[in-house]
Amino acid sequence: MSYVLHYAPDNASLIVRLALEHVGASYTTQLVDRARGAQRSAAFRALNPHGLIPALETPEGALFETGAILLWLSERHPGLAPVPGDPQRGAYLKWLFYVSNTLHPALRMTFYPDKYIGPAPADQARLRAGLRAPILTAFAALEDIAADAAWFGHGTGALDFYVAACLRWCAIYPGDTDRSWFDLRAFAHLTAMCARIEALPACAALIRAEGMNDTPFTAPDYPNPPEGSAI
């Protein structure tokens, strides 16, 4: 099977790119130029009516929602998650959906508070401040899981890629706010997981494609992508 990944640099599409690269899937990419509002275009909304990145074109139709894409890929490409029938499948799925339904939305509210609470800076600051404790609680729970789970924390699964991206974003976004509340070093097992991901050929491909520094998860910096913009 061959796929088309609709992406923007340093968006959630990077998680899908890592998964595709890791399993050696055949795919091409199509930039969604956020600077021009391409995510709101009729062409992109035909793939994802919600106008959110990523979207993945497959022989079975277009997919959207990061968690759904990862789940679909894991059922067709071994090595991303416990396969259906594996006794560990249930545990894996509940944490994949926890990240997709709880952690990722909290980050989105942190990065785009105006979409949730309006334009007033004071309101946005209160929303961001209120989300910090739940986000850190989520990472602490994932840190505990990474300590001994066979299906998470080794740097080679779809959930690992998802959580590493979330950690990256907390470290550098949004660029105009205080981020001293977040320190990756507080999560030793997750830090080790990120380092393992950085050693993968899939991560080298991500770095080249999206203009990231050599340590995009353990010591991230803003990308300098060859095309498009992260914001």
Short mmCIF file of C-alpha atoms in Angstrom, two decimals:
data_model
loop_
_atom_site.label_atom_id
_atom_site.label_comp_id
_atom_site.label_asym_id
_atom_site.label_seq_id
_atom_site.Cartn_x
_atom_site.Cartn_y
_atom_site.Cartn_z
CA MET A 1 0.00 0.00 0.00
CA SER A 2 1.09 3.56 -0.67
CA TYR A 3 -0.13 6.59 1.25
CA VAL A 4 -0.22 10.38 1.00
CA LEU A 5 0.51 12.22 4.24
CA HIS A 6 -0.92 15.73 4.37
CA TYR A 7 1.35 17.51 6.80
CA ALA A 8 2.70 20.75 8.17
CA PRO A 9 6.13 20.94 9.83
CA ASP A 10 6.13 20.25 13.58
CA ASN A 11 2.41 19.52 13.62
CA ALA A 12 0.84 16.25 14.72
CA SER A 13 1.63 14.91 11.28
CA LEU A 14 5.21 14.39 12.48
CA ILE A 15 3.92 11.49 14.61
CA VAL A 16 2.43 9.80 11.57
CA ARG A 17 5.58 10.48 9.57
CA LEU A 18 7.65 8.71 12.24
CA ALA A 19 5.29 5.73 12.18
CA LEU A 20 5.37 5.47 8.39
CA GLU A 21 9.14 5.75 8.29
CA HIS A 22 9.60 3.24 11.10
CA VAL A 23 7.66 0.50 9.33
CA GLY A 24 9.12 1.33 5.92
CA ALA A 25 5.75 2.18 4.40
CA SER A 26 5.55 3.65 0.92
CA TYR A 27 4.24 7.21 1.12
CA THR A 28 4.47 10.68 -0.35
CA THR A 29 3.75 13.98 1.33
CA GLN A 30 1.58 16.96 0.55
CA LEU A 31 2.29 20.21 2.37
CA VAL A 32 -0.68 21.89 4.04
CA ASP A 33 0.51 25.49 3.99
CA ARG A 34 -0.79 26.93 7.25
CA ALA A 35 0.61 30.37 6.41
CA ARG A 36 -1.98 30.51 3.64
CA GLY A 37 -4.71 28.85 5.66
CA ALA A 38 -4.62 25.74 3.46
CA GLN A 39 -6.02 23.66 6.31
CA ARG A 40 -9.28 25.54 5.82
CA SER A 41 -9.39 25.07 2.06
CA ALA A 42 -12.12 23.08 0.37
CA ALA A 43 -9.55 20.61 -0.93
CA PHE A 44 -8.21 19.80 2.52
CA ARG A 45 -11.62 19.79 4.16
CA ALA A 46 -12.62 17.12 1.66
CA LEU A 47 -10.05 14.95 3.46
CA ASN A 48 -10.67 16.25 6.97
CA PRO A 49 -13.85 18.30 7.38
CA HIS A 50 -12.54 19.68 10.68
CA GLY A 51 -9.56 21.35 9.01
CA LEU A 52 -6.98 19.80 11.34
CA ILE A 53 -3.62 18.29 10.45
CA PRO A 54 -2.80 15.47 9.71
CA ALA A 55 -4.78 13.62 7.12
CA LEU A 56 -3.63 10.38 5.55
CA GLU A 57 -4.87 9.19 2.18
CA THR A 58 -5.02 5.40 2.01
CA PRO A 59 -6.38 2.87 -0.48
CA GLU A 60 -9.39 2.62 1.85
CA GLY A 61 -10.04 6.35 1.92
CA ALA A 62 -8.81 9.38 3.81
CA LEU A 63 -8.17 9.16 7.55
CA PHE A 64 -7.94 11.92 10.12
CA GLU A 65 -7.36 12.14 13.90
CA THR A 66 -3.84 11.19 14.94
CA GLY A 67 -4.88 8.37 17.26
CA ALA A 68 -7.15 6.82 14.64
CA ILE A 69 -4.42 6.96 11.99
CA LEU A 70 -1.91 5.30 14.33
CA LEU A 71 -4.39 2.59 15.27
CA TRP A 72 -5.22 1.91 11.61
CA LEU A 73 -1.54 1.74 10.67
CA SER A 74 -0.73 -0.57 13.58
CA GLU A 75 -3.29 -3.06 12.31
CA ARG A 76 -1.61 -3.21 8.91
CA HIS A 77 2.07 -2.78 9.70
CA PRO A 78 3.69 -4.91 12.42
CA GLY A 79 5.95 -3.20 14.91
CA LEU A 80 3.91 -0.17 15.94
CA ALA A 81 1.70 -1.71 18.65
CA PRO A 82 0.52 -5.00 20.13
CA VAL A 83 -1.50 -6.68 17.39
CA PRO A 84 -5.19 -7.64 17.74
CA GLY A 85 -5.38 -10.75 19.90
CA ASP A 86 -2.25 -9.88 21.91
CA PRO A 87 -3.06 -9.88 25.67
CA GLN A 88 -1.37 -6.47 25.95
CA ARG A 89 -3.54 -4.92 23.25
CA GLY A 90 -6.17 -3.62 25.68
CA ALA A 91 -3.65 -1.89 27.93
CA TYR A 92 -2.00 -0.31 24.91
CA LEU A 93 -5.28 0.96 23.49
CA LYS A 94 -6.45 2.61 26.69
CA TRP A 95 -3.24 4.63 26.91
CA LEU A 96 -3.27 5.49 23.22
CA PHE A 97 -6.77 6.87 23.64
CA TYR A 98 -5.78 8.62 26.87
CA VAL A 99 -3.07 10.52 25.01
CA SER A 100 -5.37 11.22 22.06
CA ASN A 101 -8.44 12.22 24.07
CA THR A 102 -6.94 13.83 27.19
CA LEU A 103 -3.31 14.92 26.83
CA HIS A 104 -3.33 16.10 23.21
CA PRO A 105 -6.51 18.23 23.60
CA ALA A 106 -5.04 19.87 26.71
CA LEU A 107 -1.95 20.79 24.73
CA ARG A 108 -4.05 22.14 21.91
CA MET A 109 -5.91 24.39 24.36
CA THR A 110 -2.54 25.56 25.72
CA PHE A 111 -1.19 26.41 22.27
CA TYR A 112 -4.41 27.92 20.86
CA PRO A 113 -6.32 29.33 23.86
CA ASP A 114 -8.06 31.93 21.70
CA LYS A 115 -10.00 29.14 20.01
CA TYR A 116 -11.41 28.02 23.34
CA ILE A 117 -11.75 31.08 25.57
CA GLY A 118 -11.58 34.13 23.30
CA PRO A 119 -9.12 36.93 22.55
CA ALA A 120 -8.58 38.41 26.04
CA PRO A 121 -4.94 37.82 27.12
CA ALA A 122 -5.90 37.50 30.79
CA ASP A 123 -8.42 34.77 30.01
CA GLN A 124 -5.90 32.96 27.86
CA ALA A 125 -3.29 33.13 30.62
CA ARG A 126 -5.72 31.67 33.15
CA LEU A 127 -6.61 28.82 30.81
CA ARG A 128 -2.96 27.99 30.20
CA ALA A 129 -2.16 28.14 33.91
CA GLY A 130 -5.07 25.89 34.73
CA LEU A 131 -3.93 23.27 32.23
CA ARG A 132 -0.40 22.92 33.52
CA ALA A 133 -1.20 20.60 36.43
CA PRO A 134 -3.33 18.20 34.32
CA ILE A 135 -0.63 18.06 31.64
CA LEU A 136 2.09 17.28 34.17
CA THR A 137 -0.16 14.69 35.79
CA ALA A 138 -0.60 13.02 32.42
CA PHE A 139 3.14 12.90 31.82
CA ALA A 140 3.71 11.53 35.33
CA ALA A 141 1.24 8.71 34.61
CA LEU A 142 2.99 7.94 31.33
CA GLU A 143 6.35 8.01 33.12
CA ASP A 144 5.12 5.27 35.44
CA ILE A 145 3.88 3.19 32.50
CA ALA A 146 7.17 3.63 30.63
CA ALA A 147 9.07 2.20 33.59
CA ASP A 148 7.98 -1.39 32.99
CA ALA A 149 5.52 -1.72 30.09
CA ALA A 150 6.53 -4.04 27.29
CA TRP A 151 4.56 -1.95 24.78
CA PHE A 152 5.63 1.58 25.70
CA GLY A 153 8.83 3.42 26.51
CA HIS A 154 11.24 1.55 24.26
CA GLY A 155 11.20 4.20 21.55
CA THR A 156 9.87 2.04 18.75
CA GLY A 157 6.08 2.20 18.93
CA ALA A 158 3.34 4.52 17.75
CA LEU A 159 2.45 5.56 21.31
CA ASP A 160 6.11 6.37 21.98
CA PHE A 161 6.16 8.65 18.94
CA TYR A 162 2.94 10.33 20.04
CA VAL A 163 4.14 11.06 23.57
CA ALA A 164 7.57 12.23 22.39
CA ALA A 165 5.90 14.81 20.16
CA CYS A 166 3.79 16.04 23.06
CA LEU A 167 6.90 16.41 25.22
CA ARG A 168 8.65 18.30 22.42
CA TRP A 169 5.84 20.77 22.03
CA CYS A 170 5.68 21.50 25.76
CA ALA A 171 9.37 22.38 25.70
CA ILE A 172 9.19 25.01 22.94
CA TYR A 173 5.61 26.17 22.38
CA PRO A 174 4.00 28.64 22.55
CA GLY A 175 7.03 30.75 21.94
CA ASP A 176 5.83 33.88 23.71
CA THR A 177 4.93 32.38 27.11
CA ASP A 178 6.76 31.17 30.20
CA ARG A 179 7.55 27.45 29.91
CA SER A 180 9.58 27.11 33.10
CA TRP A 181 6.80 24.91 34.52
CA PHE A 182 7.90 22.08 32.20
CA ASP A 183 11.17 20.16 32.48
CA LEU A 184 11.65 16.94 30.53
CA ARG A 185 14.36 15.89 33.00
CA ALA A 186 11.65 15.33 35.61
CA PHE A 187 10.61 12.24 33.62
CA ALA A 188 13.64 9.96 33.42
CA HIS A 189 11.97 7.07 31.61
CA LEU A 190 10.32 9.36 29.05
CA THR A 191 13.63 11.14 28.49
CA ALA A 192 15.30 7.80 27.80
CA MET A 193 12.46 6.91 25.42
CA CYS A 194 12.99 10.17 23.52
CA ALA A 195 16.71 9.46 23.23
CA ARG A 196 15.96 6.04 21.75
CA ILE A 197 13.64 7.59 19.20
CA GLU A 198 16.35 10.07 18.20
CA ALA A 199 18.62 7.11 17.37
CA LEU A 200 16.13 5.65 14.88
CA PRO A 201 16.49 6.02 11.09
CA ALA A 202 12.87 7.22 11.17
CA CYS A 203 13.89 10.19 13.29
CA ALA A 204 16.76 11.04 10.93
CA ALA A 205 14.22 11.15 8.12
CA LEU A 206 11.97 13.43 10.20
CA ILE A 207 14.85 15.78 10.95
CA ARG A 208 15.73 16.08 7.26
CA ALA A 209 12.15 16.52 6.08
CA GLU A 210 11.04 19.07 8.67
CA GLY A 211 14.25 20.98 9.38
CA MET A 212 14.64 19.96 13.02
CA ASN A 213 17.77 19.99 15.15
CA ASP A 214 19.64 16.77 15.95
CA THR A 215 17.88 16.30 19.28
CA PRO A 216 14.25 17.11 18.42
CA PHE A 217 12.85 15.39 21.51
CA THR A 218 15.47 15.49 24.28
CA ALA A 219 16.61 19.08 23.61
CA PRO A 220 14.27 20.50 20.97
CA ASP A 221 14.58 23.78 19.16
CA TYR A 222 12.32 25.53 16.67
CA PRO A 223 12.40 23.92 13.22
CA ASN A 224 13.69 25.51 10.06
CA PRO A 225 11.63 23.55 7.56
CA PRO A 226 12.50 23.47 3.87
CA GLU A 227 8.87 24.21 3.06
CA GLY A 228 5.89 25.46 5.01
CA SER A 229 5.65 26.75 8.56
CA ALA A 230 4.99 25.16 11.93
CA ILE A 231 2.49 27.86 12.85
#
